[in-house]
Coordinates of C-alpha atoms and ligand atoms in Angstrom, one line a residue:
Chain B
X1 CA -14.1 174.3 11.7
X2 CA -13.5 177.9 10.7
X3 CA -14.0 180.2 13.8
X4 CA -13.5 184.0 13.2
X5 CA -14.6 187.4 15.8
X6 CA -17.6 188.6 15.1
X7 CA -17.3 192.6 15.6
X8 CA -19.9 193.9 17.5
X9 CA -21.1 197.7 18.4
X10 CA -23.8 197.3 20.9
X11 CA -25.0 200.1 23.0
X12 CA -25.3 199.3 26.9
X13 CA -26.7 201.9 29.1
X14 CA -26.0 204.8 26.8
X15 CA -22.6 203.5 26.0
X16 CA -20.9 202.5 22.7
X17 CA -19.2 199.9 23.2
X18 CA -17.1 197.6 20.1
X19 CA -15.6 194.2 20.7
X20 CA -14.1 191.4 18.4
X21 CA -16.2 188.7 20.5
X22 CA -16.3 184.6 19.8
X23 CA -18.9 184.3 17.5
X24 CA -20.9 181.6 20.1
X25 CA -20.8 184.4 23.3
X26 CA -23.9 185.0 24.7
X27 CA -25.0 188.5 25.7
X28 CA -24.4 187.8 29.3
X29 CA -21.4 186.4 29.5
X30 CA -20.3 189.6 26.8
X31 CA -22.0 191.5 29.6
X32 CA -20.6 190.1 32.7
X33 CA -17.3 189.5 31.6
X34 CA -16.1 191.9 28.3
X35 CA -17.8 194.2 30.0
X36 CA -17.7 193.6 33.9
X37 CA -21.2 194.6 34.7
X38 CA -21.9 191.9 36.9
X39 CA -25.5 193.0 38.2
X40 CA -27.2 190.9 35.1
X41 CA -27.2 187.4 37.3
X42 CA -25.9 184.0 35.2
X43 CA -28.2 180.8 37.0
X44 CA -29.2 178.3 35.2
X45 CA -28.2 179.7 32.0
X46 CA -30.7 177.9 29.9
X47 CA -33.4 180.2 30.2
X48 CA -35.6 178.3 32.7
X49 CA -34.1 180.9 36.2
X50 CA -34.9 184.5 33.9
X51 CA -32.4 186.0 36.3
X52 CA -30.2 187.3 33.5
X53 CA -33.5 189.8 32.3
X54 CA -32.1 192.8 30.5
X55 CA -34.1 194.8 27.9
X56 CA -33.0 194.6 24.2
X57 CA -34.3 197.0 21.9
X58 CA -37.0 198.3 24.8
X59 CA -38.4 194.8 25.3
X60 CA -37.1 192.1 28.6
X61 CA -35.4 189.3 27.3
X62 CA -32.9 186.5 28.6
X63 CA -29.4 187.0 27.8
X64 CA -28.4 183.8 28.3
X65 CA -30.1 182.7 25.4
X66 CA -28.8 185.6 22.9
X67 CA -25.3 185.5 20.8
X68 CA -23.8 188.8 21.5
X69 CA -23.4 189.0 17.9
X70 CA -26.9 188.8 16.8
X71 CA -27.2 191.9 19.0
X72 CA -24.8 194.0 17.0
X73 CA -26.3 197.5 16.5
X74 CA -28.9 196.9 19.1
X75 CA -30.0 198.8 22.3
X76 CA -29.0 197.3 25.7
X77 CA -30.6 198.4 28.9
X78 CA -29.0 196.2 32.3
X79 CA -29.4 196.6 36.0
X80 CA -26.5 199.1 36.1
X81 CA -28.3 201.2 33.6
X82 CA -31.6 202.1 35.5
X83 CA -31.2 204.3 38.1
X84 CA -30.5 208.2 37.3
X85 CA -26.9 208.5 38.3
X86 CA -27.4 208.4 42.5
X87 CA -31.1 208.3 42.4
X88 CA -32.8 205.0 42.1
X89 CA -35.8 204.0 39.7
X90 CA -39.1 204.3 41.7
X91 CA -39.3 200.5 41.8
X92 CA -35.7 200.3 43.3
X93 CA -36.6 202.1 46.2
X94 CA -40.5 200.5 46.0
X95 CA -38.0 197.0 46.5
X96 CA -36.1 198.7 49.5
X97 CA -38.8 199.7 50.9
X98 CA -41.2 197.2 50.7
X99 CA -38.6 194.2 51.8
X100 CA -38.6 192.8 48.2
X101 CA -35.0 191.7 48.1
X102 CA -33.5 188.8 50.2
X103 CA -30.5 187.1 48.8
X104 CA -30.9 189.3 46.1
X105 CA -30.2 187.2 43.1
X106 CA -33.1 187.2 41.0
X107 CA -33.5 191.2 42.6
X108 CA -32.1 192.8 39.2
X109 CA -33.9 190.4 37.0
X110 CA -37.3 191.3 38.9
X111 CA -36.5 195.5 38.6
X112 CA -35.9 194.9 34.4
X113 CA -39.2 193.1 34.5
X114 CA -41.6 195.4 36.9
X115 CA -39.6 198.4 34.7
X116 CA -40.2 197.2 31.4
X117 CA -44.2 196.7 32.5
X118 CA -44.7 200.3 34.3
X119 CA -43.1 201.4 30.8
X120 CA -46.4 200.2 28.9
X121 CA -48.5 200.3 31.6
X122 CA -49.0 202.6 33.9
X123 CA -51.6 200.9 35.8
X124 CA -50.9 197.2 36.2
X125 CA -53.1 195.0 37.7
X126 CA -52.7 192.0 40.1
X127 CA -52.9 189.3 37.5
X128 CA -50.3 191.8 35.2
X129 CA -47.7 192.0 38.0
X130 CA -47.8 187.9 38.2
X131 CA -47.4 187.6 34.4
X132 CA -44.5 190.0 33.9
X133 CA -42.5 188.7 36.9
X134 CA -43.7 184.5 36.3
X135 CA -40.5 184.6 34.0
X136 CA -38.0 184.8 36.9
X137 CA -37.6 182.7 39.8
X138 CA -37.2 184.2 43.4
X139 CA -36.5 181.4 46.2
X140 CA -36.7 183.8 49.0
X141 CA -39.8 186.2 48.9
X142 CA -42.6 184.2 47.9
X143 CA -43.3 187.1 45.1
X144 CA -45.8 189.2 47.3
X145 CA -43.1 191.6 48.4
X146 CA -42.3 192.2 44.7
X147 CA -45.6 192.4 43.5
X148 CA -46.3 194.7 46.3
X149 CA -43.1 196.9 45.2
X150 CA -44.4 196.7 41.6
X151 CA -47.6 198.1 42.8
X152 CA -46.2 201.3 45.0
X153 CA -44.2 202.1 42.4
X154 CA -46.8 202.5 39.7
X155 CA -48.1 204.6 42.5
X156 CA -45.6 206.4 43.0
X157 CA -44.7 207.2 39.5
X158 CA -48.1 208.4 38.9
X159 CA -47.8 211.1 41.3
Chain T
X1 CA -18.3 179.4 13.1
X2 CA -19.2 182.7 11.4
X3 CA -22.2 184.6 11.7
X4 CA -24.2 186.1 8.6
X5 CA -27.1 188.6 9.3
X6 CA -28.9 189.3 5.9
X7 CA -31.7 192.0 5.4
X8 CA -33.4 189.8 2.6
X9 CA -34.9 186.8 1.7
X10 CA -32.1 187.3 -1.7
X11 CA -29.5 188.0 0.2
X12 CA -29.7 185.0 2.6
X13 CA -29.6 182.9 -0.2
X14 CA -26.9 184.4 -1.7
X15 CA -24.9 183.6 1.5
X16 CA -26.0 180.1 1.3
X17 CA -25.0 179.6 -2.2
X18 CA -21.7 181.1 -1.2
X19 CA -21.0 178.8 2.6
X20 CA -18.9 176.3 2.4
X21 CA -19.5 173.8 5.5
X22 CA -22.7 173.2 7.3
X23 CA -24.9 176.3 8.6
X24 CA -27.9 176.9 10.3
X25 CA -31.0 179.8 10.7
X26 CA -31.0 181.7 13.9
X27 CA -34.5 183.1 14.6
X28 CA -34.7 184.2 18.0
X29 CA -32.3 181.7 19.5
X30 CA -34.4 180.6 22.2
X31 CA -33.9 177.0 21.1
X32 CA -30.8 177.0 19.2
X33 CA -28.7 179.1 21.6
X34 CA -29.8 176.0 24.1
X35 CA -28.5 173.6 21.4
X36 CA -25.5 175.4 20.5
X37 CA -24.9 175.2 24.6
X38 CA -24.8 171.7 24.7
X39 CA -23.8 170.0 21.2
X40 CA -20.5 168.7 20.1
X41 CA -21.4 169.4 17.0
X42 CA -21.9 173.2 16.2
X43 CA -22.5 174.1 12.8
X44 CA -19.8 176.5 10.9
X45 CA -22.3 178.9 10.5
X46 CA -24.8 180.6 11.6
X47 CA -27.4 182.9 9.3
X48 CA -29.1 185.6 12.0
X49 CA -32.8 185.8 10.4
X50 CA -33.7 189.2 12.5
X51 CA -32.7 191.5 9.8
X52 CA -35.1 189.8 7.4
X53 CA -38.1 192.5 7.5
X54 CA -40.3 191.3 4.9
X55 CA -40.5 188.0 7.0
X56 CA -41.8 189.4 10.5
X57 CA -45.2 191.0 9.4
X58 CA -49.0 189.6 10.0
X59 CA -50.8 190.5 7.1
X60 CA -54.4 189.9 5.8
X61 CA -55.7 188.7 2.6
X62 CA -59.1 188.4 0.8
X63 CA -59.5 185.2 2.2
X64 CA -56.5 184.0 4.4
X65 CA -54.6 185.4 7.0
X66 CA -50.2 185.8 6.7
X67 CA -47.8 185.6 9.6
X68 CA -44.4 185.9 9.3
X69 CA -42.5 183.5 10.4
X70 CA -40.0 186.5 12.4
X71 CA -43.3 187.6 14.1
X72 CA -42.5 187.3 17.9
X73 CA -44.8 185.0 20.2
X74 CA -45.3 188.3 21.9
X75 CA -46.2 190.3 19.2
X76 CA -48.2 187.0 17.5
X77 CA -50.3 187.4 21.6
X78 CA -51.0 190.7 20.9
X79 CA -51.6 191.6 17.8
X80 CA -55.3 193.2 17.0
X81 CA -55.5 190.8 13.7
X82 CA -54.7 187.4 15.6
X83 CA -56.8 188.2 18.6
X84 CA -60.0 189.2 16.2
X85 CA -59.4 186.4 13.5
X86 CA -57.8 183.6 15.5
X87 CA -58.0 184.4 19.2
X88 CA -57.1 180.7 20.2
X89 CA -53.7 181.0 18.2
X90 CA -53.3 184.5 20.7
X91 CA -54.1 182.3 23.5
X92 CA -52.0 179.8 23.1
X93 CA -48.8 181.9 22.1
X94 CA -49.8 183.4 25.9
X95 CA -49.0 179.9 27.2
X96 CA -45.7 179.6 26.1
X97 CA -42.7 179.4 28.1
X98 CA -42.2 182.9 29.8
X99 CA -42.8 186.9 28.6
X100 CA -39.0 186.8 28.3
X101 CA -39.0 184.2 26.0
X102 CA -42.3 185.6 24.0
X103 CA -40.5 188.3 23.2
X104 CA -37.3 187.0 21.9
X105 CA -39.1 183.6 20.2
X106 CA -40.8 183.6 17.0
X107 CA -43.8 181.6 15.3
X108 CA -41.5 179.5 12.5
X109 CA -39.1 178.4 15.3
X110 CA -41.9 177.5 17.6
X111 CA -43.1 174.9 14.9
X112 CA -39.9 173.9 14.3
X113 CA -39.0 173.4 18.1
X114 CA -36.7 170.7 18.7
X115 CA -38.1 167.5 20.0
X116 CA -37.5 167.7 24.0
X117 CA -36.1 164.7 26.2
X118 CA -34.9 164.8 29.6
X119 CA -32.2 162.3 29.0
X120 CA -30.9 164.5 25.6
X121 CA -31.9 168.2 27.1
X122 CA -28.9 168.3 29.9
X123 CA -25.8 169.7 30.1
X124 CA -23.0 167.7 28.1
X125 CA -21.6 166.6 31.3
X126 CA -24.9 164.8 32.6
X127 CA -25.4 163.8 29.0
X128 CA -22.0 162.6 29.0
X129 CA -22.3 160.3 32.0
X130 CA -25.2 157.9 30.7
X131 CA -23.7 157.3 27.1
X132 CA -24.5 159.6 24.0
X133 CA -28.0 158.5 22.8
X134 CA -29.4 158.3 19.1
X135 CA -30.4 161.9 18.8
X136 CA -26.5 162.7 19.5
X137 CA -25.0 160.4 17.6
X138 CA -24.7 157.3 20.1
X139 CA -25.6 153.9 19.5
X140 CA -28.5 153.4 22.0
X141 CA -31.7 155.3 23.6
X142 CA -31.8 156.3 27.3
X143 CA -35.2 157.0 27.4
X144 CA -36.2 153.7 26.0
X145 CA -33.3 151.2 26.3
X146 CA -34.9 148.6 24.9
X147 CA -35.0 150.3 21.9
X148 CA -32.2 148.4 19.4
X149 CA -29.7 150.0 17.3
X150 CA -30.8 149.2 13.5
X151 CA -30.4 151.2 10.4
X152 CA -33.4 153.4 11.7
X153 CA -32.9 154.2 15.0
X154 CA -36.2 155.4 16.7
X155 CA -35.8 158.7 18.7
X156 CA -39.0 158.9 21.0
X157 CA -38.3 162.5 22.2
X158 CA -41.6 164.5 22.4
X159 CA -43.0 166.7 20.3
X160 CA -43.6 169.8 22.2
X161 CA -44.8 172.9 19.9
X162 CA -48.1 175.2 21.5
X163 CA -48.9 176.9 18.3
X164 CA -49.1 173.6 16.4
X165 CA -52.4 171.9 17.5
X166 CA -54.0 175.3 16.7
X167 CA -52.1 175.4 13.3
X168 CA -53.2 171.9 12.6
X169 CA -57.3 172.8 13.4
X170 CA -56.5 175.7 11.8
X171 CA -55.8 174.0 8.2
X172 CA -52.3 176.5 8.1
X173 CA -50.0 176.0 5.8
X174 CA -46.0 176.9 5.5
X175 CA -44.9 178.8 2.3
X176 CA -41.2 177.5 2.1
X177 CA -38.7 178.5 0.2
X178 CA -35.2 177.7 -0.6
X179 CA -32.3 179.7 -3.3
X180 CA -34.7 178.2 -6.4
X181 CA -37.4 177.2 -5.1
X182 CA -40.8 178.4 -2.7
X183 CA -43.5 175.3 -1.6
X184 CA -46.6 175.5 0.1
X185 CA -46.8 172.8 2.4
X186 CA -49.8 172.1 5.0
X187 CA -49.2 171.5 8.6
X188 CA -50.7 168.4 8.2
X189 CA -48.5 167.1 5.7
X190 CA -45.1 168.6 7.8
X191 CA -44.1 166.7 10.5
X192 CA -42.5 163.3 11.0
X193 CA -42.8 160.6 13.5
X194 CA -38.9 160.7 14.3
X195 CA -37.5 162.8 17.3
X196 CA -34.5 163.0 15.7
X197 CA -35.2 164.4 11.8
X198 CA -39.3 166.0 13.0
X199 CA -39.8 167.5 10.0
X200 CA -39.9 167.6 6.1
X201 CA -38.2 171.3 5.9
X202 CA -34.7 170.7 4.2
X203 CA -31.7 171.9 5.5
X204 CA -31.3 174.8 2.4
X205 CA -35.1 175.9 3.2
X206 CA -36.2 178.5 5.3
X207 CA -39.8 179.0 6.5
X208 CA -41.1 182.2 5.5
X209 CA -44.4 182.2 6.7
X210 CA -47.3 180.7 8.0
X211 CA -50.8 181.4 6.2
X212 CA -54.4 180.8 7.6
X213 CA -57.3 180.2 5.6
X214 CA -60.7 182.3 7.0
X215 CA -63.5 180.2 8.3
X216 CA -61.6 176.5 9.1
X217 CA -63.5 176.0 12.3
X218 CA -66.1 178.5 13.9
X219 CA -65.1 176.8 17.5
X220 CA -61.1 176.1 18.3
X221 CA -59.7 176.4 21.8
X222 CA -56.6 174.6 23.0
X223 CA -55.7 174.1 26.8
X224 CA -52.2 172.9 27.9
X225 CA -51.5 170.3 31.3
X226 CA -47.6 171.6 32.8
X227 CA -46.2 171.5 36.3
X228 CA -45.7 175.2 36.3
X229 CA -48.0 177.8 35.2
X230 CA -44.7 179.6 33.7
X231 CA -41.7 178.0 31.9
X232 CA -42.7 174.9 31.1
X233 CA -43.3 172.9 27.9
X234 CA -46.3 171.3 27.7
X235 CA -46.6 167.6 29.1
X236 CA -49.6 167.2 27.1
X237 CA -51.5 169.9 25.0
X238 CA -54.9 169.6 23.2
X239 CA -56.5 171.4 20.4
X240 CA -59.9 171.1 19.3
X241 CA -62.3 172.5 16.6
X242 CA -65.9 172.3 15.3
X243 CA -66.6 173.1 12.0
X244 CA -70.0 175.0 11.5
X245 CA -71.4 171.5 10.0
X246 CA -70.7 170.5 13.1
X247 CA -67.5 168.7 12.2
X248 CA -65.1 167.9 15.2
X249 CA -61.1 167.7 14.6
X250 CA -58.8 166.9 17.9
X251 CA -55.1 168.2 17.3
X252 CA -52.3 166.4 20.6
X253 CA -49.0 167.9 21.3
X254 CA -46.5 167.2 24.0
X255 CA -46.9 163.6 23.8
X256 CA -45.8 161.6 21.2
X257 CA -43.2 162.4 18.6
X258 CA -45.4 164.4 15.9
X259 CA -48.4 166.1 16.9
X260 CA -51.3 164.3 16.0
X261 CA -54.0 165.3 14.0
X262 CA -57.6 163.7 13.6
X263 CA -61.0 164.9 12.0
X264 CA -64.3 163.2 12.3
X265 CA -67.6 163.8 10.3
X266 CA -70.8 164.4 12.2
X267 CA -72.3 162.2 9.3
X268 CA -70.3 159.0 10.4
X269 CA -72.4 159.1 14.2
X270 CA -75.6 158.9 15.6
X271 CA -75.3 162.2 17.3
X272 CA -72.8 164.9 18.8
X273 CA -72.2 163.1 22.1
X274 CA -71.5 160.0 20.1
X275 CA -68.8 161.4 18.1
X276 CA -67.3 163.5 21.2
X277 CA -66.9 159.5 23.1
X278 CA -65.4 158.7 19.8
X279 CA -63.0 161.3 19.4
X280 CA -62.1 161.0 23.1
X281 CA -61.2 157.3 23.3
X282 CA -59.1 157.8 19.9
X283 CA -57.5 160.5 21.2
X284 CA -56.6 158.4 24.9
X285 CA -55.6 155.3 22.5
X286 CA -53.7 157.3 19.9
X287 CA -51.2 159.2 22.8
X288 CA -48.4 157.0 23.9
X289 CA -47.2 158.5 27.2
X290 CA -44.2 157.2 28.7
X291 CA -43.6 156.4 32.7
X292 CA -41.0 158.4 32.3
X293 CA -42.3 161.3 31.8
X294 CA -43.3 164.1 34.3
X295 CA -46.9 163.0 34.5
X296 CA -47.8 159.3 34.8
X297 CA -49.1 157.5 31.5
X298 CA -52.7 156.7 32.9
X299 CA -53.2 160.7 33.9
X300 CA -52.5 161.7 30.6
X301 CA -55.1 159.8 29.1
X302 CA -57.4 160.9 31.4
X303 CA -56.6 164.3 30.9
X304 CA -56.6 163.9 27.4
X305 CA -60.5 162.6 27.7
X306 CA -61.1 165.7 30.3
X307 CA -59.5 168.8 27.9
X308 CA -61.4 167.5 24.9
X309 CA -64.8 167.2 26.9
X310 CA -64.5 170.6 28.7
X311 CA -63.3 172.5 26.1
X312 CA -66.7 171.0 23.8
X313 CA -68.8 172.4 26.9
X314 CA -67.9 175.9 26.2
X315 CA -69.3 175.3 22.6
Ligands
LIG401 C1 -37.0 177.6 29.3 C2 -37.7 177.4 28.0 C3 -39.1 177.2 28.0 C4 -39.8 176.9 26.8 N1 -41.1 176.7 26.9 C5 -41.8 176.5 25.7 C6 -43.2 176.2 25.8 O1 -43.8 176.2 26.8 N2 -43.8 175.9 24.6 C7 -43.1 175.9 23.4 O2 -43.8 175.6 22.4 N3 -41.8 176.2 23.4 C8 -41.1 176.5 24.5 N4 -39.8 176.8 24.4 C9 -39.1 176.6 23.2 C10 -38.8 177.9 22.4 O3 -38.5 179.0 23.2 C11 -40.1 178.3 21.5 O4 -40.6 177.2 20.9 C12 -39.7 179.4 20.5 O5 -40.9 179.8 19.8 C13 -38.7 179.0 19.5 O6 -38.5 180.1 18.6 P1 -37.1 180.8 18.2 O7 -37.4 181.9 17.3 O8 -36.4 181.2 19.5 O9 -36.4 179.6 17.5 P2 -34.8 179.3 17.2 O10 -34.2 178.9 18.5 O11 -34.2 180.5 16.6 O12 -35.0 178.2 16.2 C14 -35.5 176.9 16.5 C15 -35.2 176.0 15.3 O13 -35.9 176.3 14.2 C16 -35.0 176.7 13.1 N5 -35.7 177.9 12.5 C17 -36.3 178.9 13.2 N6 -36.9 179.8 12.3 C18 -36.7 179.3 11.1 C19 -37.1 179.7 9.8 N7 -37.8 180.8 9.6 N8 -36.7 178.9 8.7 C20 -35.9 177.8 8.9 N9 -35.5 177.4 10.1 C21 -35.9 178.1 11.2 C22 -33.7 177.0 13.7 O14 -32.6 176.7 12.8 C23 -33.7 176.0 14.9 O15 -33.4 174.7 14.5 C24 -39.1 177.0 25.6 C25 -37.7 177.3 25.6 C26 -37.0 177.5 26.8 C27 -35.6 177.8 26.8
LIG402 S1 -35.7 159.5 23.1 FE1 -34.3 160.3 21.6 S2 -33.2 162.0 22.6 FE2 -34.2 160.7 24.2 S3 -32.5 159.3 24.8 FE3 -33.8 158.3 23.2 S4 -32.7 158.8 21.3 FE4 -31.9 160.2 22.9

């Protein structure tokens, strides 16, 4: 079987970055590894966890199931890329504050979820928060603390 | 392997005419990254089919609706269009897997969703451990031992698609096309009772998109029975659809190999009720749930008798 690099230029966090990559990489390992930004979490890698939520082209999506390749020329928003230099999205310190983060694994999935749904909405409901955050498992909170961060945030970034 | 990303229909079929070695369509790579994951046998290509445009818009014609088959199952859950001509179609792309996945998986590769089993969707190590089955080129199934090894061996894996019952009540069809040639082909007429081969799209095809014709059914609704309210394929899920003769058709997924498909004529019964029993018992007799999978076979059925009754009592 022929196997040749694909060459990628992907944008991640406001940064060009171009690889020669294994054609069968997947955007997180690309991310994790090329790239070393380890905040994007690798579970079960099948797509069934949704801790490895990042935003592609504005929209959350699971890089474990996306070839870094197909993602040549595309926008790439990850954990890392959230906060404003030193200060923290709203919903990062909503999370803090509210007690939303235990171990902490599925923590950056759940911030590229509540922040790609305050994006489009500024006023999410209950039954909205649940929907945008039923993609990702937590094993620790039991969910209320992050819908309640979710919910302080839009709050907050009303204000 | 190499990877390909055309920006039309032309172009892709240029690079087809060109590749030497097998090759496959990428749409959003919610199934086939999966695949690619666990099979032995990757192909030496791979054609990326998000650069494709003309294939990802919802359009509407004098008297049929057009979606692409690039459309996402997020966009295809929102759209104005789908949620004021076919709301059900809306509804049901809302009950697929997770937002994530909505907005990374599109309508062609939801109907052409591979066939799930829990013995063949593992890692390779787990998969390694009981003996390559049929599906990956073994010489037995572990989901159905008992099954023998002949010249057509039967792959039970289910059928598992959430846009396809409404598709089938819907009367869709798939315009198909390959370098030479574009089909119409109905939904009814696609799929194949084999877990392994599903379908009658050919290798050099590609779906282009999926058109609706206005006015099918006045009723359709379609509910789906999962462990989890997020994530999960469906263990069993059920279409249905009333003409405005009064004309009832019952469309299964998540069951058997193919989805099923039955329609029966108000003429052919004494009355509504009678032809609601009617479709209910066929419908429990024509599923074949196995003990091994995550719902026992006997609450199937019944559920299959229960989503067919309550969704009729919202008519
Ligand atoms: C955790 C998880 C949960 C899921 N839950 C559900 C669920 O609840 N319900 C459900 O229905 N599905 C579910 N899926 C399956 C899948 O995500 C969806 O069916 C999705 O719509 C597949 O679309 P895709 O664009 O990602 O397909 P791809 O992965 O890109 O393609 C799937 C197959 O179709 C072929 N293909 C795709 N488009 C074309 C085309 N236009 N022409 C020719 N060939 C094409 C590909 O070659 C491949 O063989 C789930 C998947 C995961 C990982
Ligand atoms: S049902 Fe199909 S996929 Fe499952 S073990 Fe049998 S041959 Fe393999």
């Amino acid at each position: 079987m022929t196997s040749s690099k694909a060459i990628i230029n992907i944008d991640v966090n406001d940064t060009i970055y171009e690889r020669a990559i294994e054609p069968t990489l997947t955007l997180l390992d690309f991310l994790r590894i090329e790239l070393g930004l380890s905040g994007t979490k690798k579970g079960c890698d099948n797509g069934e966890c949704g801790c490895c939520t990042i935003h592609l082209d504005g929209r959350p999506v699971l890089a474990c199931l996306i070839l870094a390749a197909e993602a040549q020329g595309s926008k790439v928003v990850t954990i890392e890329g959230v906060a404003n230099g030193e200060q923290l999205h709203s919903l990062q310190s909503a999370m803090v504050e509210e007690g939303a983060i235990q171990c902490g694994f599925c923590t950056p999935a759940m911030v590229m979820n509540g922040v790609a749904l305050l994006k489009n909405n500024s006023r999410p409901n209950q039954e909205e928060i649940k929907e945008c955050i039923s993609g990702t498992i937590c094993r620790c909170t039991g969910y209320t603390k992050i819908e309640k961060a979710i919910t302080s945030a839009s709050k907050e970034m009303l204000k | 392997m190499l990877t390909h990303s055309p920006k039309t229909v032309d172009e892709l079929f240029l690079i087809t005419n060109k590749i030497k070695g097998s090759y496959l369509f990428h749409a959003g790579g919610t199934d086939l990254v999966p695949y690619l994951k666990s099979s032995s046998d990757i192909p030496n290509n791979i054609i990326f089919l998000n650069r494709v445009t003309s294939i990802s818009e919802i359009t509407v014609h004098a008297d049929s609706l057009s979606i692409g088959s690039m459309v996402t199952l997020d966009q295809l859950a929102n759209n104005p269009l789908i949620n004021k001509n076919c709301s059900t179609l809306a509804d049901a792309a809302r009950l697929i897997a997770s937002p994530q996945i909505r907005c990374k998986g599109t309508v062609g590769g939801n109907i052409l969703v591979d066939n799930r089993c829990h013995f063949y969707n593992q890692s390779p190590f787990n998969r390694g451990s009981h003996g390559e089955c049929f599906k990956a080129g073994g010489s037995s199934c572990q989901l159905v031992p008992s099954t023998k090894s002949s010249d057509h061996p039967t792959c039970r894996a289910r059928s598992v698609s959430d846009l396809v019952p409404t598709l089938l009540i819907l009367n869709a069809s798939l315009v198909v096309r390959s370098a030479d040639l574009e089909r119409k082909i109905s939904v009814r007429d696609f799929f194949k009772d084999d877990g392994i081969t599903r379908n009658t799209l050919k290798v050099e095809e590609i779906v282009v998109s999926i058109e609706i014709p206005d006015q099918e059914c006045s009723f359709v609704k379609y509910r789906k029975l999962r462990i989890r309210n997020a994530i999960d394929f469906p263990a069993l899920g059920v279409a249905v659809g009333i003409k405005k003769s009064r004309d009832l058709s019952v469309a299964i997924t998540g069951v058997n190999t193919a989805p099923l498909f039955h329609s029966y004529q108000l003429s052919d019964f004494s009355d509504f009720e009678q032809m609601v029993a009617h479709a209910c018992s066929e419908g429990k007799k024509r599923i074949k749930p196995l003990k091994q999978d995550a719902f026992p076979p006997a609450y199937k059925k019944l559920m299959v008798d229960q989503f067919i009754r309550s969704m009729i009592s919202e008519y």
